[in-house]
Amino acid sequence: MTAENRFFEDKGLEKEIQEIRRHLHQYPGLSEHEEESAAYLAEKLEQWGIPYDMVLDGTGIVAVLQGDSHGPVVGLRADIDALPVQEETGLPYASKIPGVMHACGHDAHAAILMGTARVLSGMRSQLKGTVKFFFQPAEESIGGAERMIEAGCLENPHVDYMLGLHVAPEYEAGQVGIRYGKMYAASDMIDITVHGKGSHGAQPEAGVDSILAAAAILNGIQSVISRNVAPTNSAVCSIGKIHGGTVRNQIADCVEMSGIIRTLDPNTRIEVRNRIRTTAEGIGRVMGADVDFHVTESYGPLINDDTVTAAVERNAKELLGEKNVFREEVPELGCEDFSYFASARPACYFHLGCSSPETAPERRPVLHNSCFQIDERCLMIGVVLQVKNVLALLEP
């Protein structure tokens, strides 16, 4: 580490970022109910003299930092919503809201972005452009990124590049994961209703067995994935909920199934959805059942821009050393609503290690776990790396 040492040695800044993260952790807000978190962050921005606007009914914030020189505009995003999880960490700053917890690290994301804003606000004379900070609600539910874009956050001034990160327990604090191109999958939610005909269980010939038809449809859906998607491509369809019947001795007249489809390629996304629909309807027709098939389109695939990603990788290696920066060769079939930003502007989304090196890998709680926690040393690392990224993207 070179000039960045001055930030790591600033224990006052480190303590302030830690306090922000711990406050957010103690008072989490579920998706679409982040008003208290947003108000707390806005108060800090006001104290620091960073202009901001409350958006999306006070659940989100857009802050703008204008440098002394004209140039590009870089946007940085942090999601701020929590999960409906009862915390079991035993930390002294554990959630005080029953059944709500920052189990996905969004408190860390927000604290890192606040720290980045704090540092850059003291460097205005060095900023060859403008920085916008997006504190975004509803990543875990309705896609707050899309709603922020619809509210105009990428304009006035027009954003040229986007940056985002997610804490990653698979890496230690001081490590970073970088992925070029496709990083996260598109997500579609499917609901299938199979309408049969009820009859007594001792007289199955008098009815149309919706449970049997649903079972055939379930198997047929998996054949779409295994036989209509190339092995070198990636897709998954998982049915997570199924319900049918009311009593043991009756042929059920209706079965409801719900699940998800995840794909990485836009054309594969459309093809898989269409084939699953025709497979379900065709099997139902052969078995004498009617099938209602409904798709709810969710987040698109998150695809990183090569140029922006190369800048982040270069900065991470300068900051942390080459051995601590990992190129992720395989994309994930999880989804992330930063994809809306990445599809609108050249962007990079990367993984920031957050596990303690002193904790054995098999004992590190994963994301969305009631015992999830971070090694807070990752907070300053995230701040300094994002500062470097911004400065690099603002260079002419």
Steps between C-alpha positions, in 0.01 A plus 500: 500500500631844410320834539191309619675439832382838625140374486577172674685687770205736558352324801240772542361430153511126559311537827238725338435250221478217752250698708284563194497132415417396856217752528346371177546145624317573823209675328441314170211572266334248273460565128273799433524596869847654512387848607686493833824378342476759221430780749804402706726497193357832378578661835864395465522633145359830617759521777772442242365763260419255220182598309236230468138432408266252662332279240240224482288636786797548727633145475797590279759775454687653206800711606717702261859612546624747238874521453686822421561382143252395233513141381318166507236405754550182704212342690543272801217295644437335836183308585369572850212257569506212747348151509216338699745294707526473879860578591694243703852645495506608865684818402472800736363700207260230379171602344251657738215437255343156559507279193703748290874478436771621266583142406620594150751769593310800367591688818865456398426613145336819626782570748763453229316737269468756779873469568575543130288815492673628812848452352416641158332805654842594635656458156275724291795689356636171362171382348503541123126456474199412714411210730144387576418275793188282488369357827246262352202331666325172415779293348360193673145541371365719221818619330575841646773560241245505218283743695791733569585506131136569415513787751784652295799434725730430204435846357556862610791450475520209259692206651776355280618206712357292787672316785360258756620232739373219718669363810596137443561255786678260263789748499698634796517869586776633275397286203288590198319296235474639145284367218512616138180485295204299629504497879144435625197342338166631386208392717143413402230381738253242372160396634327192358145392582383155388123462479375140507173343606429376851370154573516234771844348542348154446368613159790682334357430155213739577733795551810669360787469747657845528771372735611236250497760223700741717759230568538437128531874437766526771707230331438652159630838612831346604532335159484848345808598698690177436406452134426843354781704654856434383727353770736793438219745576341551842138484611307366794132465583405421857148443629505607863131477586230251408156450647206280402221305655320521832430141609674167452216315324417750226648560157607865524342734250769770523874530563697825530877517444740792528867526414780693334695493176857628493692560176813690395430558131211724382408267212516194727276684744223536242546150358489328840190690608319411177600133510397459864164653418437275197622194693268567794199574281570202272533250785183634658313466172615137451383414853167677464585795726494873433815694586532868584857621465613844618846659486603802707816648354752609762862619491699474177851353477781705655769546236818687591669735256853385413661845511353599836571154643863521386538829686357346819725195468807717448417716803430196719837346410678828576325526834495139618760317292444265207471190719192648671305578184316205349352476152169318528478271199143380554195729530242452773136406444393725782360838399573861594307813411820695434440339159270793419789742549740276308263477203457880496867602535849343473543349844691269728360308794752310710530286812670638811634242743347533846596186694753495781823322404498358853174312436517164324318503163251231607394714800432820308125574487370554148282787380134495614599299806380606847861487624653696211751765600797674344859571591472879524852542363337463159323835539806723457631273225173550313517876550858538377442274201188690396685831535775367272239376253327837486825691449603260223169535314512880528839514328471648147 
